[in-house]
Short mmCIF file of C-alpha atoms in Angstrom, two decimals:
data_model
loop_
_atom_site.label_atom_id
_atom_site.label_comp_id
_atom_site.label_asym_id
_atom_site.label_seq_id
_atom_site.Cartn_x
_atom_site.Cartn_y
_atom_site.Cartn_z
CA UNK A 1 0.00 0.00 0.00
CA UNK A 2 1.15 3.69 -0.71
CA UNK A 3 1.22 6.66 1.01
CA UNK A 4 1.78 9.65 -1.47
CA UNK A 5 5.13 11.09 -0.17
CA UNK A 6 8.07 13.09 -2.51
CA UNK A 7 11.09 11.99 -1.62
CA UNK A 8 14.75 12.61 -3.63
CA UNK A 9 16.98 9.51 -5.02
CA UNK A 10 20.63 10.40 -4.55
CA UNK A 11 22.73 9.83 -8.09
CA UNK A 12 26.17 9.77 -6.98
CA UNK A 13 29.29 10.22 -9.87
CA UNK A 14 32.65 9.26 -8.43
CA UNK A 15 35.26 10.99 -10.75
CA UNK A 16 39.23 10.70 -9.63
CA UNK A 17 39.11 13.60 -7.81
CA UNK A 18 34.93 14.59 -7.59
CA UNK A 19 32.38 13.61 -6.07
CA UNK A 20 29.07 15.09 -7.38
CA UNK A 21 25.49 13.97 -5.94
CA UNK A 22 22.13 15.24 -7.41
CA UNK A 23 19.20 14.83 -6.06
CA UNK A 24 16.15 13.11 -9.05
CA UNK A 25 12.76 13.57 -7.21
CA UNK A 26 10.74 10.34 -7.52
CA UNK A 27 7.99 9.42 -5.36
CA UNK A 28 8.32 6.50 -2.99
CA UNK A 29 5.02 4.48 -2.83
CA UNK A 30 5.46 1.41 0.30
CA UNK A 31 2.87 -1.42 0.11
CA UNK A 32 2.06 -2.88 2.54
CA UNK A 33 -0.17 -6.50 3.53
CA UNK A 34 -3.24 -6.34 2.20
CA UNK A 35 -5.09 -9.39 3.42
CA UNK A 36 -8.08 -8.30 4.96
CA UNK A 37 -7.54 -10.07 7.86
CA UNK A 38 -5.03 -8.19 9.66
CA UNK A 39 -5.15 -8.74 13.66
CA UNK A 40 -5.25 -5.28 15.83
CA UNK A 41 -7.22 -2.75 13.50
CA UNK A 42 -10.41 -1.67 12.50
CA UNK A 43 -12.06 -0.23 9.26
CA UNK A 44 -15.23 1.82 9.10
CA UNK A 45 -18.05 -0.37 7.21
CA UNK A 46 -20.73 1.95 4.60
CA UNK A 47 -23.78 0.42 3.71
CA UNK A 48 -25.81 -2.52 4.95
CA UNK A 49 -24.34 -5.73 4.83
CA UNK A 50 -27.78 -7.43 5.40
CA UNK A 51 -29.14 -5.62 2.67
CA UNK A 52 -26.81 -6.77 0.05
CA UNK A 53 -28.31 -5.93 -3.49
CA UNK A 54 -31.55 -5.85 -1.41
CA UNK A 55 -33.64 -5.74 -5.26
CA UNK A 56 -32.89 -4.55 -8.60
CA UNK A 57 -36.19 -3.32 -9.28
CA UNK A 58 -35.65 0.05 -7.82
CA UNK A 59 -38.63 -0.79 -5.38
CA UNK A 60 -36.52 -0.10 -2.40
CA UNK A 61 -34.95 3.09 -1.74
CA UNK A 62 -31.98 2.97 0.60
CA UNK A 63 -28.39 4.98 1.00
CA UNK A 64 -25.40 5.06 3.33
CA UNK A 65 -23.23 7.88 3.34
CA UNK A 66 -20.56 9.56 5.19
CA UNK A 67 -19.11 13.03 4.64
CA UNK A 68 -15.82 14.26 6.95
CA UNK A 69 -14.74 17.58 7.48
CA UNK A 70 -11.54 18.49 6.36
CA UNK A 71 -8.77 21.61 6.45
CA UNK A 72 -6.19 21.68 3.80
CA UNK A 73 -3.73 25.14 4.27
CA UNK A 74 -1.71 24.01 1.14
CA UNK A 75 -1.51 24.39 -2.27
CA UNK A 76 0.01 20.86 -2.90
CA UNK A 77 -1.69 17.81 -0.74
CA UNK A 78 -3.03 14.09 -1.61
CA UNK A 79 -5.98 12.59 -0.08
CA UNK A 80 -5.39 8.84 0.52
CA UNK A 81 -7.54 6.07 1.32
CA UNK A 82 -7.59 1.83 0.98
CA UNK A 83 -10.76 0.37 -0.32
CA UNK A 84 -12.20 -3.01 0.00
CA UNK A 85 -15.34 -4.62 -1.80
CA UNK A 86 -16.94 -7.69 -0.62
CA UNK A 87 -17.63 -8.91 -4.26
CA UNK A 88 -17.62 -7.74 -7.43
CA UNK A 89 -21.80 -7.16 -7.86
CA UNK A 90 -22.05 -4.23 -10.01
CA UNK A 91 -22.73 -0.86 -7.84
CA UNK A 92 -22.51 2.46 -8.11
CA UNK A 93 -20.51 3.31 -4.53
CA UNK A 94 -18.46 6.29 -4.15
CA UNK A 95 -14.77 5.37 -3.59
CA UNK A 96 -13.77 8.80 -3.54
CA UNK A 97 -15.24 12.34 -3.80
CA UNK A 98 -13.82 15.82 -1.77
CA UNK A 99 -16.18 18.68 -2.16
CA UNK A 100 -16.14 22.21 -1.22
CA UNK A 101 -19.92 23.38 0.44
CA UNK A 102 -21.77 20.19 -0.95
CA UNK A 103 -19.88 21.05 -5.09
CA UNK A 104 -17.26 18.56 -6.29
CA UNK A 105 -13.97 20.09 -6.47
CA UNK A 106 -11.42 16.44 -7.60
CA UNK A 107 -12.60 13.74 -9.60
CA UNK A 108 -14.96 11.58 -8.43
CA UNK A 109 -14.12 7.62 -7.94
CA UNK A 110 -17.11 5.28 -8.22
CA UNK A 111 -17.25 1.54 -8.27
CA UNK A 112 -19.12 -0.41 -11.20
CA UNK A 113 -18.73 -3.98 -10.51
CA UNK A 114 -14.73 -4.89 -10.90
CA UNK A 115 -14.21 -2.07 -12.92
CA UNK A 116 -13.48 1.73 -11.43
CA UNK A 117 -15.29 4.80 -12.92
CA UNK A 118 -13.42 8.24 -13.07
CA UNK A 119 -15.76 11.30 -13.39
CA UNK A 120 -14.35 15.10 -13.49
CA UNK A 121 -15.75 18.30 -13.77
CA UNK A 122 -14.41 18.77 -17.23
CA UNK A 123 -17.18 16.13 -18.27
CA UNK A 124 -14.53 13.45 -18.91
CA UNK A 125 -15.72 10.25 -17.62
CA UNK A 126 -14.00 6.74 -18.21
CA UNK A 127 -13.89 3.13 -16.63
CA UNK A 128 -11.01 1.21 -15.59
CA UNK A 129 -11.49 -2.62 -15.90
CA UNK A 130 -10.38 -4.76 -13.29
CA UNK A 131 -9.66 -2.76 -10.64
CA UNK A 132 -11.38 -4.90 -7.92
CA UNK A 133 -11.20 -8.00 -6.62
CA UNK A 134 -13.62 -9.26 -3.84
CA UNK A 135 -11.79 -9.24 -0.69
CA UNK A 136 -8.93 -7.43 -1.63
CA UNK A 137 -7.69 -4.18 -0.56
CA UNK A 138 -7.05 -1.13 -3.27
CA UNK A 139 -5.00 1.58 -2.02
CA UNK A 140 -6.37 5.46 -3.60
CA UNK A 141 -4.00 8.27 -3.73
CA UNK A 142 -5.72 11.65 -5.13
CA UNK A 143 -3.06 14.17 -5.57
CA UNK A 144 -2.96 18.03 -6.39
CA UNK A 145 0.06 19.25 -7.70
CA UNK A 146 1.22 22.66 -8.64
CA UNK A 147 -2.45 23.15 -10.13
CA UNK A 148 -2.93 19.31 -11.46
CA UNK A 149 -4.63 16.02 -10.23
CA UNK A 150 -3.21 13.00 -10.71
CA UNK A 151 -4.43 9.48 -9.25
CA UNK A 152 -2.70 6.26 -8.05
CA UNK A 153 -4.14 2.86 -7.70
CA UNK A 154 -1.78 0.96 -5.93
CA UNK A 155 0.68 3.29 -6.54
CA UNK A 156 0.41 3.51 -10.42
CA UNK A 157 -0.39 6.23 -12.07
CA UNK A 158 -3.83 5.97 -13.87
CA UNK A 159 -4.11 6.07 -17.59
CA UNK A 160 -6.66 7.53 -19.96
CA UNK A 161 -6.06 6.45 -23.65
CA UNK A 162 -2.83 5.18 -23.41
CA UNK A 163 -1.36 8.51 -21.27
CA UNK A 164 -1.07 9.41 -17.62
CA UNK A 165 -4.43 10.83 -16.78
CA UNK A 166 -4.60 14.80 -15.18
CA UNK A 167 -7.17 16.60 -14.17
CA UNK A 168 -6.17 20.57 -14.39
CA UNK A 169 -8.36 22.68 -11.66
CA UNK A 170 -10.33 25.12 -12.71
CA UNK A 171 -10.69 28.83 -11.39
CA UNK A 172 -13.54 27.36 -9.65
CA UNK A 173 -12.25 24.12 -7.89
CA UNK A 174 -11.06 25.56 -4.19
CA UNK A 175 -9.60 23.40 -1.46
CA UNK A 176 -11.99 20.87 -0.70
CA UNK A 177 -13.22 20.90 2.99
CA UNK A 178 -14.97 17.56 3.11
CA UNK A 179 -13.94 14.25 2.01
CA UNK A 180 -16.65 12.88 0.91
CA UNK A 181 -19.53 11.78 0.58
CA UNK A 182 -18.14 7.97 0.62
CA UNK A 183 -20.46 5.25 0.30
CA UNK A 184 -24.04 4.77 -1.56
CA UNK A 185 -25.00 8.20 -2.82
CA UNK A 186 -27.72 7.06 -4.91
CA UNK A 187 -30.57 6.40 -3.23
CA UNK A 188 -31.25 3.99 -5.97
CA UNK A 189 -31.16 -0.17 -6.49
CA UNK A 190 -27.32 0.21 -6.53
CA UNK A 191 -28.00 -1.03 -2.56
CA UNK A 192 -24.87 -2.46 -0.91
CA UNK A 193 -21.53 -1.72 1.24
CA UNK A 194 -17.74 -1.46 1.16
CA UNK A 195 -15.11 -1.26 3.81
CA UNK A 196 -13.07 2.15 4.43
CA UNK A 197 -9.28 2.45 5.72
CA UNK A 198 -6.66 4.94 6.87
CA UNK A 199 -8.27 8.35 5.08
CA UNK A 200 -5.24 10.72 4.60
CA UNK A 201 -4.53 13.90 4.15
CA UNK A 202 -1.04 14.46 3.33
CA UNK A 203 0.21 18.16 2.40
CA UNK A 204 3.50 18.94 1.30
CA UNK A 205 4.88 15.49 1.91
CA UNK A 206 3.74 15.53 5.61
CA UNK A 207 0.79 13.88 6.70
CA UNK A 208 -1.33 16.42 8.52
CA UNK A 209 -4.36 13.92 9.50
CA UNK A 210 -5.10 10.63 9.25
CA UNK A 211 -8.01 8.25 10.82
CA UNK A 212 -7.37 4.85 10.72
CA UNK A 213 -10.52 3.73 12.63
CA UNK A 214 -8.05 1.90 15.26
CA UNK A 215 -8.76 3.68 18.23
CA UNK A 216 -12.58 4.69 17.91
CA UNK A 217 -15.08 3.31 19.92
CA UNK A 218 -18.07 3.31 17.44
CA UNK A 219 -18.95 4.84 14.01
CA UNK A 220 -21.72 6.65 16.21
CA UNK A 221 -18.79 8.65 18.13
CA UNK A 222 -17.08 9.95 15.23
CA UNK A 223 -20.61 12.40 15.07
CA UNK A 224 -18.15 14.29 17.23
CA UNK A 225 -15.13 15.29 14.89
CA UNK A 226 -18.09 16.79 13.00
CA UNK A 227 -18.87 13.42 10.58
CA UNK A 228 -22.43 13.77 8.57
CA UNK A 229 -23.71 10.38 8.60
CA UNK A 230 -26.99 9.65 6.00
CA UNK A 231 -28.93 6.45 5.25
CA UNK A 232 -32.39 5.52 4.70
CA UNK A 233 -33.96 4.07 7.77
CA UNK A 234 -36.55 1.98 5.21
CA UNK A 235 -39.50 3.01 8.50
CA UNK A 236 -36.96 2.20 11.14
CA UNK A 237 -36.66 -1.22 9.90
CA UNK A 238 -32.83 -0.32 9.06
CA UNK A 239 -30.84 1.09 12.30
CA UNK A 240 -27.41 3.41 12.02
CA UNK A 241 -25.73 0.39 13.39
CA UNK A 242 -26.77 -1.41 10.44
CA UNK A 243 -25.85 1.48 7.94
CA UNK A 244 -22.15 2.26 9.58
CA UNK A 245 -20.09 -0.01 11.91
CA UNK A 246 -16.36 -1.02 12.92
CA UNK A 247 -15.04 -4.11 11.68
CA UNK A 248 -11.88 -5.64 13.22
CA UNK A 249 -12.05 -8.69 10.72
CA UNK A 250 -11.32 -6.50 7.69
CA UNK A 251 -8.52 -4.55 8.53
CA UNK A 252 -5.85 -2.79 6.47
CA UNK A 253 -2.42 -1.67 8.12
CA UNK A 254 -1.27 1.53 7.64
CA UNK A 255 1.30 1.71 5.19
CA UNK A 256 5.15 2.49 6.54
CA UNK A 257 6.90 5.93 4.45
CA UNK A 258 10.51 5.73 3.36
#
């Protein structure tokens, strides 16, 4: 698993009498075990697991979201995250999304079956085949540079027709100050759940906050870092415990930075 740090390699030239040593920036990405059973952890579950695709007729109605508040003070950060999906059903879950007041300000990350769906606010959208695998963590790195987004699955670079995808920002797309909403945005038949790890916010190579879901209580007790929890109760017959919970059994360990 990755964490999105800039580091330098050190080139050193040994000449009779010289030494000279330059420093190539290249960014270290560390991975990480990424069984999902992992002893000492927890991650944060979204959606209802007894619900599962509860029909495909659209007769239903349910959702389970979560949006966190964030502060980002620079220009250059990358928000982080590992992903797991139970199975490969096809969905429309939000992997990713930052917004600024309730408006998209990155590119959106949604999950269609195995595949991963990139949406910007340019209107480019695109899916990436075989992204998932059921039971198997993905690690996300979103990352604004000097002006551009880039994204890393796994620590590669994603590609749109053949080249490294980038997202320039627009006058319009400030700092985002929620990450979020994560989860099952819809509403719609697209009814199910995913498991959420070590959301990062890293900004100018230093992480400046992290939650790793390892030393809260409950999913209920993160209502007090100011976390907007949403789901459809389906008349009460669905509780919040149902909708958002800790799981110890699917874990992922935080990754370690060189």
């Amino acid at each position: 698993r990755g964490v999105c740090v800039l580091t330098g390699r050190l080139t050193i030239n040994i000449l009779a009498v010289m030494m000279t040593i330059s420093m190539v920036p290249s960014k270290t990405f560390v991975f990480g075990e990424k069984n999902p059973k992992v002893k000492d952890g927890n991650s944060l579950r979204i959606g209802t697991v007894e619900n599962e695709l509860s029909n495909t007729d659209g007769t239903i109605q349910r959702h389970a979201w979560v949006r966190i508040p964030l502060t980002i003070t620079k220009d250059n950060y990358c928000l982080s995250l590992d992903y797991m999906a139970p199975n490969t059903i096809n969905t429309g879950l939000t992997i990713f999304s930052a917004e600024n007041n309730g408006v998209s300000v990155l590119p959106q990350l949604i999950r269609r079956g195995d595949a991963l769906r990139v949406k910007d606010n340019s209107g480019k959208q695109f899916d990436i085949a075989n992204v998932f695998q059921p039971n198997q963590w993905v690690h996300f790195d979103i990352e604004v540079l000097n002006g551009s987004v880039q994204i890393y699955i796994n620590g590669e670079s994603i590609q749109y027709n053949g080249e490294t995808y980038t997202y320039t920002l627009k006058a319009t797309d400030t700092k985002p100050n929620t990450f979020g909403a994560l989860g099952d945005v819809t509403g719609g038949w697209y009814d199910y759940y995913g498991y959420y790890d070590n959301l990062t916010l890293t900004e100018d190579g230093e992480v400046s906050w992290r939650e790793t879901f390892d030393e809260v209580t409950s999913a209920d007790s993160l209502k007090s870092s100011g976390w907007t929890f949403s789901f459809n109760s389906n008349n009460d017959a669905i509780a919040f415990s149902d909708a958002f919970a800790l799981d110890s059994t699917n874990h992922c360990a935080v990754a370690q930075i060189s």
